[in-house]
Coordinates of C-alpha atoms in Angstrom, one line a residue:
Chain A
M10 CA -24.7 -1.0 -23.9
N11 CA -23.8 -0.1 -27.4
A12 CA -20.6 -1.1 -29.1
K13 CA -19.1 2.4 -29.1
T14 CA -19.4 2.7 -25.3
L15 CA -18.0 -0.7 -24.9
K16 CA -15.0 0.3 -27.0
T17 CA -14.5 3.4 -24.9
W18 CA -14.4 1.3 -21.8
L19 CA -11.9 -1.0 -23.3
S20 CA -9.6 1.9 -24.1
V21 CA -10.0 3.1 -20.5
H22 CA -9.1 -0.3 -19.2
S23 CA -6.1 -0.8 -21.3
G24 CA -5.0 2.9 -21.0
I25 CA -4.9 2.5 -17.2
G26 CA -3.0 -0.8 -17.6
I27 CA -0.4 1.0 -19.7
A28 CA -0.1 3.9 -17.3
A29 CA -0.3 2.2 -13.9
G30 CA -0.1 -1.6 -14.5
L31 CA 3.6 -1.8 -13.9
L32 CA 3.5 0.3 -10.7
L33 CA 0.7 -1.9 -9.5
F34 CA 2.8 -5.0 -10.2
I35 CA 5.6 -3.7 -8.0
A36 CA 3.2 -2.6 -5.3
F37 CA 1.5 -6.1 -5.3
Y38 CA 4.7 -8.1 -5.4
A39 CA 6.4 -6.0 -2.6
G40 CA 3.0 -6.0 -0.8
A41 CA 2.8 -9.8 -0.9
L42 CA 6.3 -9.9 0.8
T43 CA 5.4 -7.1 3.2
L44 CA 2.7 -9.4 4.7
F45 CA 5.7 -11.2 6.2
H46 CA 7.5 -8.1 7.2
H47 CA 8.5 -9.3 10.7
E48 CA 9.4 -12.7 9.5
I49 CA 11.7 -11.1 6.8
E50 CA 13.4 -8.9 9.5
E51 CA 13.8 -11.9 11.7
W52 CA 15.2 -13.9 8.7
S53 CA 17.7 -11.1 7.9
A54 CA 18.9 -11.0 11.5
A55 CA 19.4 -14.8 11.7
A56 CA 23.2 -14.5 11.2
E57 CA 23.5 -12.0 14.1
P58 CA 24.2 -13.1 17.6
P59 CA 21.0 -13.7 19.5
A60 CA 19.7 -10.6 21.2
G61 CA 19.8 -10.2 25.0
P62 CA 16.7 -10.4 27.3
P63 CA 13.7 -8.5 25.9
P64 CA 13.7 -4.8 27.0
T65 CA 11.5 -3.9 30.0
L66 CA 9.6 -0.8 30.9
A67 CA 12.6 0.3 33.0
D68 CA 14.7 0.2 29.8
A69 CA 12.0 2.3 28.1
Q70 CA 12.3 4.8 30.9
R71 CA 16.1 4.8 30.5
L72 CA 15.8 5.4 26.8
L73 CA 13.3 8.3 27.3
D74 CA 15.5 10.0 29.9
G75 CA 18.6 9.5 27.8
V76 CA 17.0 11.0 24.7
L77 CA 15.6 14.0 26.6
A78 CA 19.1 14.6 28.1
Q79 CA 20.6 14.6 24.5
A80 CA 17.8 16.5 22.8
P81 CA 15.7 18.3 25.4
K82 CA 13.5 20.1 22.9
M83 CA 12.0 16.7 21.8
A84 CA 10.1 16.8 25.1
A85 CA 7.5 18.9 23.2
D86 CA 6.4 16.0 21.0
M87 CA 7.9 12.5 20.9
R88 CA 6.8 8.9 20.6
L89 CA 8.0 5.9 22.6
Q90 CA 7.5 2.5 20.9
L91 CA 7.3 -0.2 23.5
P92 CA 8.5 -3.7 22.5
H93 CA 5.6 -5.8 21.0
D94 CA 5.4 -8.6 18.4
G95 CA 8.5 -8.1 16.4
H96 CA 8.9 -4.3 17.1
G97 CA 11.8 -3.2 19.3
L98 CA 12.1 -0.4 21.8
R99 CA 12.4 2.9 20.1
A100 CA 12.0 6.6 20.8
Y101 CA 11.4 9.0 17.9
G102 CA 10.0 12.3 16.9
Q103 CA 10.8 15.6 15.2
D104 CA 13.6 17.5 17.0
P105 CA 12.7 21.2 17.0
A106 CA 16.4 22.0 17.5
T107 CA 17.5 20.4 14.3
K108 CA 14.2 20.3 12.5
T109 CA 14.8 16.7 11.6
W110 CA 13.1 13.4 12.3
R111 CA 15.2 11.5 14.9
S112 CA 15.0 8.0 16.1
F113 CA 16.8 6.4 19.0
E114 CA 17.3 2.9 20.3
L115 CA 18.9 1.7 23.6
G116 CA 22.6 0.7 23.0
A117 CA 24.2 -2.2 24.8
D118 CA 25.8 0.4 27.2
G119 CA 22.4 1.6 28.4
Q120 CA 22.8 4.9 26.5
P121 CA 20.5 6.0 23.7
R122 CA 22.0 5.4 20.2
E123 CA 20.7 7.3 17.2
Q124 CA 19.4 5.0 14.5
R125 CA 20.5 6.1 11.1
E126 CA 18.0 6.2 8.2
R127 CA 18.8 2.7 7.1
G128 CA 17.1 0.7 4.4
E129 CA 16.9 -2.6 6.2
L130 CA 15.6 -5.4 3.9
G131 CA 12.1 -5.6 5.3
E132 CA 11.8 -1.9 5.7
F133 CA 12.9 -1.3 2.1
I134 CA 10.4 -3.8 0.7
Y135 CA 7.7 -2.2 2.7
R136 CA 8.6 1.3 1.4
L137 CA 8.7 -0.1 -2.1
H138 CA 5.2 -1.4 -1.6
Y139 CA 3.7 2.1 -1.0
T140 CA 6.1 4.3 -3.0
V141 CA 7.4 2.0 -5.8
G142 CA 10.8 3.6 -5.1
I143 CA 9.8 7.2 -5.8
P144 CA 11.4 9.3 -3.1
G145 CA 9.7 11.4 -0.5
A146 CA 6.0 12.0 -0.1
W147 CA 5.5 12.0 -3.9
G148 CA 5.8 8.2 -4.0
T149 CA 2.9 7.9 -1.6
Y150 CA 0.8 10.4 -3.4
T151 CA 1.6 8.7 -6.7
M152 CA 0.4 5.4 -5.3
G153 CA -2.8 7.1 -4.0
V154 CA -3.6 8.3 -7.5
V155 CA -2.6 4.9 -8.9
S156 CA -5.1 3.3 -6.4
L157 CA -7.9 5.5 -7.8
L158 CA -6.9 4.5 -11.3
Y159 CA -6.9 0.9 -10.2
G160 CA -10.5 1.4 -8.9
L161 CA -11.4 2.8 -12.3
A162 CA -9.7 -0.2 -13.9
L163 CA -11.9 -2.5 -11.8
V164 CA -15.0 -0.7 -12.8
S165 CA -14.1 -0.7 -16.5
G166 CA -13.0 -4.3 -16.5
L167 CA -16.3 -5.3 -14.9
V168 CA -18.3 -3.3 -17.5
I169 CA -16.4 -4.9 -20.3
Y170 CA -16.7 -8.4 -18.9
L171 CA -20.3 -8.3 -17.5
P172 CA -22.0 -9.1 -20.9
V173 CA -20.1 -12.4 -21.3
L174 CA -19.7 -13.2 -17.6
A175 CA -22.3 -15.9 -17.3
R176 CA -20.9 -17.7 -20.3
D177 CA -17.2 -17.3 -19.7
L178 CA -16.5 -17.3 -16.0
F179 CA -15.6 -20.9 -15.5
A180 CA -14.2 -21.4 -19.0
L181 CA -10.5 -21.8 -19.3
R182 CA -10.0 -22.7 -22.9
W183 CA -6.7 -24.6 -23.5
G184 CA -6.0 -24.9 -27.1
R185 CA -4.2 -23.5 -30.1
N186 CA -5.4 -19.9 -29.3
L187 CA -3.0 -18.9 -26.6
K188 CA -4.4 -15.4 -26.3
R189 CA -7.8 -16.8 -25.5
L190 CA -6.3 -18.8 -22.7
W191 CA -4.6 -15.8 -21.2
Q192 CA -7.7 -13.7 -21.6
D193 CA -9.8 -16.4 -19.8
A194 CA -7.2 -16.6 -17.0
H195 CA -7.0 -12.8 -16.7
N196 CA -10.9 -12.5 -16.5
A197 CA -11.3 -15.4 -14.0
V198 CA -8.6 -14.2 -11.6
G199 CA -9.9 -10.6 -11.9
L200 CA -13.5 -11.6 -11.2
L201 CA -13.0 -14.2 -8.6
S202 CA -10.7 -12.0 -6.5
L203 CA -12.8 -8.8 -7.1
P204 CA -13.8 -8.3 -3.5
F205 CA -10.1 -8.4 -2.5
H206 CA -9.3 -5.9 -5.2
I207 CA -12.1 -3.5 -4.2
V208 CA -10.8 -3.5 -0.7
F209 CA -7.3 -2.8 -1.8
A210 CA -8.2 -0.1 -4.3
W211 CA -10.3 1.6 -1.6
S212 CA -8.0 1.1 1.4
G213 CA -4.9 1.9 -0.7
A214 CA -6.4 5.3 -1.7
V215 CA -7.4 6.0 1.9
L216 CA -4.0 5.1 3.3
C217 CA -2.0 7.0 0.6
I218 CA -4.0 10.2 0.0
G219 CA -6.8 10.1 2.6
T220 CA -5.3 12.9 4.8
L221 CA -4.6 15.0 1.7
L222 CA -8.2 14.5 0.5
L223 CA -9.5 16.1 3.7
A224 CA -8.0 19.5 2.6
P225 CA -10.7 20.4 -0.1
F226 CA -13.5 19.3 2.3
Q227 CA -11.9 21.3 5.2
F228 CA -11.8 24.6 3.2
L229 CA -14.6 24.3 0.6
V230 CA -17.3 22.6 2.7
F231 CA -16.6 22.6 6.4
E232 CA -15.3 26.2 6.9
G233 CA -12.0 25.0 8.4
K234 CA -13.8 23.1 11.3
L235 CA -13.5 19.6 9.9
L236 CA -10.4 18.5 11.8
A237 CA -11.9 19.6 15.1
L238 CA -15.0 17.7 14.2
I239 CA -13.6 14.4 13.1
G240 CA -9.8 14.5 13.9
P241 CA -9.9 12.3 17.0
Q242 CA -12.2 9.8 15.3
A243 CA -9.8 9.6 12.4
G244 CA -6.8 8.9 14.7
F245 CA -5.3 12.4 14.6
S246 CA -3.8 13.7 17.9
R247 CA -5.7 16.6 19.6
P248 CA -3.6 19.8 19.8
V249 CA -2.0 20.4 23.2
Q250 CA -0.8 23.7 24.6
A251 CA 2.1 23.8 27.1
S252 CA 1.3 25.7 30.3
G253 CA 4.9 26.9 31.0
T254 CA 4.7 25.6 34.6
P255 CA 7.0 22.6 35.2
A256 CA 5.6 19.6 36.9
S257 CA 7.1 16.2 37.6
P258 CA 5.9 13.7 35.0
L259 CA 4.7 10.2 35.6
N260 CA 7.2 7.5 34.6
V261 CA 6.6 5.0 31.8
E262 CA 5.5 2.2 34.1
Q263 CA 3.0 4.5 35.8
L264 CA 1.7 5.7 32.4
V265 CA 1.2 2.1 31.2
A266 CA -0.5 1.2 34.4
A267 CA -2.8 4.2 34.2
A268 CA -3.7 3.3 30.6
T269 CA -4.5 -0.3 31.4
R270 CA -6.6 0.8 34.4
A271 CA -8.6 3.0 32.0
A272 CA -8.9 0.3 29.4
P273 CA -8.7 -3.2 30.9
G274 CA -7.1 -5.7 28.5
L275 CA -5.2 -3.0 26.6
E276 CA -1.7 -4.0 25.4
V277 CA 0.1 -0.7 25.1
E278 CA 2.3 -0.5 22.0
R279 CA 3.1 3.2 21.8
L280 CA 3.2 6.3 24.0
H281 CA 2.8 9.6 22.3
I282 CA 4.1 12.1 24.9
R283 CA 3.6 15.9 24.5
H284 CA 5.2 18.6 26.7
H285 CA 6.9 16.1 29.0
G286 CA 7.7 17.8 32.3
D287 CA 5.1 20.5 31.8
A288 CA 2.0 20.7 34.0
A289 CA -0.2 20.4 30.9
A290 CA 1.6 17.3 29.6
Q291 CA -0.6 14.8 27.8
V292 CA 0.1 11.2 26.8
E293 CA -1.8 9.1 24.2
A294 CA -1.3 5.4 24.9
D295 CA -2.0 3.4 21.7
G296 CA -2.3 -0.4 21.6
V297 CA -4.7 -3.3 21.0
V298 CA -7.5 -4.9 22.9
H299 CA -8.9 -8.3 21.9
E300 CA -12.6 -7.7 21.6
R301 CA -13.5 -9.9 18.7
H302 CA -13.8 -6.9 16.4
L303 CA -12.1 -6.7 13.0
S304 CA -9.8 -4.0 14.3
G305 CA -8.4 -4.1 17.9
A306 CA -6.8 -0.6 17.9
A307 CA -7.5 1.4 21.0
R308 CA -6.3 4.7 22.4
V309 CA -6.3 6.1 25.9
E310 CA -5.6 9.9 26.4
L311 CA -4.1 10.6 29.8
S312 CA -2.7 13.6 31.7
G313 CA 1.1 13.2 31.7
T314 CA 1.4 14.3 35.3
T315 CA -1.6 12.8 37.1
G316 CA -2.5 9.9 34.8
A317 CA -6.1 11.1 34.8
L318 CA -8.3 10.1 31.8
L319 CA -8.9 13.2 29.7
H320 CA -11.3 11.8 27.1
P321 CA -13.4 8.7 26.7
V322 CA -11.3 5.7 25.8
Q323 CA -11.4 4.8 22.1
R324 CA -11.8 1.0 21.7
P325 CA -13.5 -1.2 19.1
A326 CA -16.7 -1.6 21.1
S327 CA -17.2 2.1 21.3
Y328 CA -16.0 3.2 17.8
G329 CA -18.2 5.5 15.9
S330 CA -19.3 4.4 12.5
G331 CA -16.5 6.4 10.8
T332 CA -13.8 5.0 13.0
A333 CA -15.1 1.5 12.5
L334 CA -15.1 1.9 8.7
L335 CA -11.6 3.5 8.6
R336 CA -10.0 1.1 11.0
G337 CA -11.8 -1.8 9.3
L338 CA -10.3 -0.8 5.9
Q339 CA -6.9 -0.5 7.4
T340 CA -7.1 -3.9 9.1
L341 CA -8.3 -5.5 5.9
H342 CA -5.4 -3.9 4.0
Y343 CA -2.7 -5.1 6.5
G344 CA -4.2 -8.6 6.7
D345 CA -3.2 -9.0 10.4
F346 CA -6.6 -10.1 11.7
G347 CA -6.6 -13.8 11.0
G348 CA -3.3 -15.3 11.9
L349 CA -0.7 -17.0 9.7
A350 CA -3.1 -18.9 7.5
L351 CA -4.9 -15.8 6.4
R352 CA -1.6 -14.1 5.6
W353 CA -0.8 -16.9 3.2
V354 CA -4.2 -16.5 1.6
Y355 CA -3.4 -12.8 1.2
F356 CA 0.0 -13.7 -0.2
V357 CA -1.5 -15.9 -2.9
L358 CA -4.2 -13.3 -3.7
A359 CA -1.5 -10.6 -3.9
L360 CA 0.6 -12.6 -6.3
A361 CA -2.5 -13.4 -8.3
G362 CA -3.1 -9.6 -8.4
A363 CA 0.5 -9.1 -9.7
F364 CA -0.3 -11.7 -12.4
L365 CA -3.4 -9.7 -13.3
F366 CA -1.3 -6.6 -14.2
Y367 CA 1.4 -8.7 -16.0
S368 CA -1.2 -10.6 -18.0
G369 CA -3.2 -7.5 -18.7
N370 CA -0.2 -5.8 -20.3
L371 CA 0.8 -8.8 -22.3
L372 CA -2.8 -9.1 -23.6
W373 CA -2.7 -5.5 -24.7
V374 CA 0.6 -6.3 -26.6
E375 CA -1.0 -9.5 -28.1
S376 CA -4.1 -7.8 -29.3
R377 CA -2.0 -5.3 -31.3
R378 CA -0.3 -8.1 -33.1
K379 CA -0.5 -8.1 -36.9
H380 CA -1.1 -11.7 -37.9
Q381 CA 0.0 -11.6 -41.5
Q382 CA 3.0 -9.4 -41.5
A383 CA 6.5 -9.6 -40.0
A384 CA 6.7 -5.9 -39.0
Q385 CA 5.0 -5.4 -35.7
P386 CA 3.8 -2.0 -34.3
R387 CA 6.6 -0.3 -32.4
R388 CA 4.5 0.6 -29.3
A389 CA 3.5 -3.0 -28.7
S390 CA 7.1 -4.1 -28.8
V391 CA 8.2 -1.3 -26.4
M392 CA 5.4 -2.1 -24.0
A393 CA 6.3 -5.8 -24.1
R394 CA 9.9 -4.9 -23.3
L395 CA 9.0 -2.6 -20.5
T396 CA 6.6 -5.1 -18.9
L397 CA 9.2 -7.8 -19.0
G398 CA 12.0 -5.5 -17.7
V399 CA 10.1 -4.0 -14.9
A400 CA 8.2 -7.1 -13.7
L401 CA 11.1 -9.5 -13.8
G402 CA 13.5 -6.7 -12.8
C403 CA 11.5 -6.1 -9.6
I404 CA 11.5 -9.8 -8.8
A405 CA 15.2 -10.2 -9.5
G406 CA 16.0 -7.0 -7.6
I407 CA 14.2 -8.0 -4.5
S408 CA 15.7 -11.5 -4.7
A409 CA 19.2 -9.9 -5.0
L410 CA 18.5 -8.0 -1.8
F411 CA 17.7 -11.2 0.0
V412 CA 21.0 -12.8 -1.3
G413 CA 23.0 -9.6 -0.4
T414 CA 21.7 -9.7 3.1
R415 CA 23.6 -12.9 3.6
V416 CA 26.9 -11.5 2.3
P417 CA 29.1 -10.9 5.4
G418 CA 30.4 -7.4 5.9
P419 CA 31.3 -4.9 8.6
D420 CA 28.0 -3.0 8.6
R421 CA 25.9 -5.8 7.0
F422 CA 24.1 -4.8 3.9
A423 CA 21.8 -2.0 5.0
D424 CA 23.5 0.9 3.1
A425 CA 23.6 -0.9 -0.2
V426 CA 20.0 -2.1 -0.2
Q427 CA 18.6 0.7 -2.3
P428 CA 21.4 1.0 -4.8
V429 CA 21.5 -2.7 -5.4
Y430 CA 17.7 -2.9 -6.0
F431 CA 17.8 -0.1 -8.5
A432 CA 20.9 -1.4 -10.2
V433 CA 19.3 -4.8 -10.8
L434 CA 16.0 -3.3 -11.9
G435 CA 17.8 -0.8 -14.2
L436 CA 19.9 -3.6 -15.7
C437 CA 16.9 -5.8 -16.3
V438 CA 15.0 -2.9 -18.0
L439 CA 18.0 -2.1 -20.1
W440 CA 18.5 -5.7 -21.1
A441 CA 14.9 -6.0 -22.1
L442 CA 15.2 -2.9 -24.2
V443 CA 18.4 -3.7 -26.1
R444 CA 18.3 -7.5 -26.6
P445 CA 16.1 -9.2 -29.2
L446 CA 12.8 -9.5 -27.3
P447 CA 12.4 -13.4 -27.3
K448 CA 16.0 -13.8 -26.1
A449 CA 15.6 -11.1 -23.4
A450 CA 12.4 -12.7 -22.2
F451 CA 14.1 -16.1 -21.7
E452 CA 17.2 -14.7 -20.2
L453 CA 15.5 -12.4 -17.7
C454 CA 13.3 -15.3 -16.5
V455 CA 16.4 -17.4 -16.0
A456 CA 18.3 -14.5 -14.3
A457 CA 15.3 -13.9 -11.9
A458 CA 15.1 -17.6 -11.2
A459 CA 18.8 -17.9 -10.5
L460 CA 18.8 -14.9 -8.1
T461 CA 15.7 -16.3 -6.3
G462 CA 17.2 -19.8 -6.1
C463 CA 20.4 -18.2 -4.7
I464 CA 18.5 -17.2 -1.6
A465 CA 18.4 -20.8 -0.5
L466 CA 22.0 -21.3 -1.5
A467 CA 23.2 -18.3 0.4
D468 CA 21.3 -19.5 3.5
A469 CA 22.8 -23.0 3.2
A470 CA 26.3 -21.5 2.6
M471 CA 26.3 -19.0 5.4
L472 CA 24.1 -20.7 8.0
G473 CA 24.6 -24.3 7.2
P474 CA 24.6 -25.9 10.7
R475 CA 21.6 -23.9 11.8
L476 CA 19.6 -24.9 8.8
L477 CA 20.3 -28.5 9.5
R478 CA 19.2 -28.1 13.1
G479 CA 15.8 -27.3 11.6
D480 CA 14.8 -23.6 11.9
L481 CA 11.2 -23.4 10.6
L482 CA 11.5 -19.8 9.5
L483 CA 14.7 -20.4 7.4
W484 CA 13.2 -23.5 5.9
T485 CA 10.0 -21.7 4.9
V486 CA 11.9 -18.8 3.3
D487 CA 14.2 -21.1 1.4
L488 CA 11.5 -23.5 0.2
T489 CA 9.4 -20.5 -0.9
A490 CA 12.4 -19.1 -2.8
L491 CA 13.1 -22.5 -4.5
L492 CA 9.4 -22.8 -5.4
G493 CA 9.5 -19.2 -6.9
A494 CA 12.7 -20.1 -8.8
A495 CA 11.1 -23.2 -10.2
L496 CA 8.0 -21.3 -11.4
L497 CA 10.3 -18.7 -13.1
L498 CA 12.2 -21.5 -14.8
L499 CA 8.9 -23.0 -16.1
L500 CA 8.0 -19.5 -17.4
A501 CA 11.5 -19.4 -19.1
R502 CA 10.9 -22.8 -20.7
A503 CA 7.4 -21.7 -22.0
T504 CA 8.9 -18.5 -23.3
R505 CA 11.6 -20.3 -25.2
H506 CA 9.1 -22.9 -26.6
R507 CA 7.0 -20.0 -27.8
A508 CA 9.9 -18.2 -29.4
R509 CA 10.7 -21.4 -31.4
N510 CA 7.4 -22.9 -32.1
G511 CA 4.8 -20.2 -31.6
A512 CA 3.2 -17.9 -34.2
P513 CA 6.0 -16.5 -36.4
H514 CA 4.6 -13.0 -36.6
S515 CA 4.8 -12.2 -33.0
V516 CA 6.9 -10.0 -30.8
W517 CA 7.8 -13.2 -28.9
A518 CA 9.0 -15.2 -32.0
L519 CA 12.6 -15.8 -32.8
G520 CA 13.7 -14.7 -36.2
A521 CA 10.4 -12.9 -36.9
Chain B
M11 CA -10.9 9.9 -25.4
W12 CA -8.6 12.7 -24.4
A13 CA -11.5 15.2 -23.8
R14 CA -13.2 12.6 -21.6
S15 CA -10.0 11.8 -19.7
L16 CA -9.4 15.5 -19.1
A17 CA -13.0 15.9 -17.8
A18 CA -12.4 12.9 -15.4
G19 CA -9.0 14.3 -14.3
L20 CA -10.1 18.0 -13.8
L21 CA -13.7 17.6 -12.7
G22 CA -13.6 14.3 -10.8
L23 CA -12.3 15.8 -7.6
P24 CA -14.5 18.9 -7.4
L25 CA -17.5 16.8 -8.2
T26 CA -16.6 14.3 -5.5
V27 CA -16.1 17.1 -2.9
G28 CA -19.5 18.7 -3.9
V29 CA -21.5 15.5 -3.8
V30 CA -20.0 14.1 -0.6
G31 CA -19.9 17.5 1.1
L32 CA -23.6 18.1 0.3
A33 CA -24.5 14.6 1.4
A34 CA -22.7 15.1 4.7
L35 CA -24.5 18.4 5.3
L36 CA -27.9 17.0 4.5
W37 CA -27.6 13.8 6.4
P38 CA -29.9 13.8 9.5
G39 CA -28.2 13.9 12.9
P40 CA -25.1 15.7 14.2
L41 CA -22.2 16.1 11.7
R42 CA -19.8 14.6 14.2
D43 CA -21.6 11.2 13.9
H44 CA -21.5 10.7 10.2
A45 CA -19.0 13.0 8.6
L46 CA -16.1 10.6 8.8
V47 CA -18.0 7.7 7.3
L48 CA -19.0 9.8 4.3
L49 CA -15.5 11.1 3.9
V50 CA -14.0 7.6 3.8
C51 CA -16.6 6.9 1.1
A52 CA -15.3 9.8 -0.9
C53 CA -12.7 7.5 -2.5
P54 CA -15.3 5.1 -4.2
V55 CA -17.4 8.2 -5.1
W56 CA -14.2 9.7 -6.7
V57 CA -13.8 6.5 -8.7
G58 CA -17.4 6.8 -9.8
A59 CA -16.8 10.4 -10.8
L60 CA -13.8 9.3 -12.9
A61 CA -15.9 6.7 -14.6
L62 CA -18.9 8.9 -15.3
P63 CA -17.5 10.7 -18.4
F64 CA -16.8 7.5 -20.2
Q65 CA -20.4 6.2 -19.8
L66 CA -21.9 9.4 -21.3
R67 CA -22.6 9.6 -25.0
S68 CA -20.1 12.3 -25.9
A69 CA -17.2 14.3 -24.5
T70 CA -19.2 17.5 -24.7
R71 CA -22.0 15.9 -22.7
A72 CA -19.5 14.6 -20.2
W73 CA -18.1 18.1 -19.6
I74 CA -21.6 19.7 -19.4
V75 CA -23.0 17.0 -17.0
M76 CA -20.0 17.0 -14.7
T77 CA -19.8 20.8 -14.5
A78 CA -23.5 21.0 -13.9
I79 CA -23.5 18.5 -11.0
T80 CA -20.5 20.1 -9.4
A81 CA -22.0 23.6 -9.7
L82 CA -25.4 22.5 -8.4
C83 CA -23.8 20.8 -5.4
F84 CA -21.7 23.8 -4.4
A85 CA -24.7 26.1 -5.0
A86 CA -26.8 24.0 -2.7
I87 CA -24.0 23.8 0.0
H88 CA -23.7 27.6 0.0
G89 CA -27.4 28.2 -0.4
L90 CA -28.3 26.0 2.6
K91 CA -25.6 27.6 4.7
F92 CA -26.9 31.1 3.7
I93 CA -30.5 30.4 4.6
G94 CA -29.3 28.8 7.9
W95 CA -30.7 25.3 7.3
V96 CA -27.3 23.8 7.9
R97 CA -24.6 24.9 10.3
I98 CA -21.1 23.6 10.8
A99 CA -20.8 23.1 14.5

């Protein structure tokens, strides 16, 4: 490849870094935490009184009947989530009467209680992972496009690095040239975790804009017949028409029994009920079977009145190639196929990914440094400030949410989650933009470290006796937080060292 | 750079739809069996289409090559349907 093409690829790589690197940083950091979604929810509920006995199928029936008494039109299309690993009992769907999405849980009095749209800690971090905080569907679409750009960044990074790969892969040159060390680290992390990144760029795009991407195929190639052709394989529900004749529906227990009869070994997690109480009622029972396949997702489609099987059972052993690829990508993305150890591996790889975007941006800043003059290009300084503000602001913001969850209050912390995160993030970005850069870098690292360390302090202060009794989950969260705080402090120390003793003509140097 | 980026942004998706759509129609066997696999592969193909203009020698060439591939694919899709070699069933 000639030098001109190589230079083009370098601009593509750094251009994407500038445009999407910070969004990817947030997605990776929040994604690393989302791997432990249920643990985080359990952690945030640790201060609450222990829940009663786990809900039964009879409770699910009570919830279903109660919701239909309150909102009869939801009988046309609603979902009933049965309790399974960490998920509670919940009934939800679009209410045609109000045209809004409604979700109910079973109150202590046995009556359905509408769940408000609340940003619980784990839920907020999860949403942050796939929307980076942009509201509505736009956040998801943005992240879909960002996933494609991330794919292009991988291609361009590989093209740039391939010519020197054999020589440089295992080189980590410590020495006076700090930029060389960062470059080596960026390359090594990028190349050694490339398979992980390919899977995430691909599955991220499929998850965020996969459905949207079907539209041009549907209309330009498949003459409007695509969804009928592949809908069920892709996990879409088949359309159901009501007959208008009422018929007595099977109850939840009978439906679950019919589903397990059709697919032995199925653990039913969700019932999707359509036209409940109609003779044409249909129910999709979704759940998992353990068949030693990458994905365990299975679906049984039943008549809602007789329990008869309407279509062949979809289970891993009988997946078509498309379903196997799609479900496989989803499973690889969620990282829930290999137990706790695998999720920690994913956690480390995701943080390494976040480091990739952070180091990439700082390398871009560094390669724009003028060595012999005090005045540095403005765009390099702005980019350095944004990188610091957003990356450390995201870390500090999420840590602040953890701390806030432990603050006692009437309705806990749920309503303040979103404002607090954006306030901390905004403050950090503002701080990075107005303070002298080397000072801002040091102070933001210390602030993020302090907030992260406070998670353990808040736990100790609010739940002291329980901590001492030895709760593995609390200990793990607190030790992880302390380790994170220590790493941030090390970063702060290195930043200050560089500000005082590093190259004088640098955006990081004090008194430059 | 901007001309190439614009080519990637504007022509990347049509090219992907054309190439993947044509591949799906030409693939032997019933559409129901392989359409979804190829559609899931549309994402990496799209990334390839985004990369293409930067590998070509000039921006002009990038625009010509990408337009030509897209036009050829859609011409083939409609041509094959017209002469009845492929049917969406």
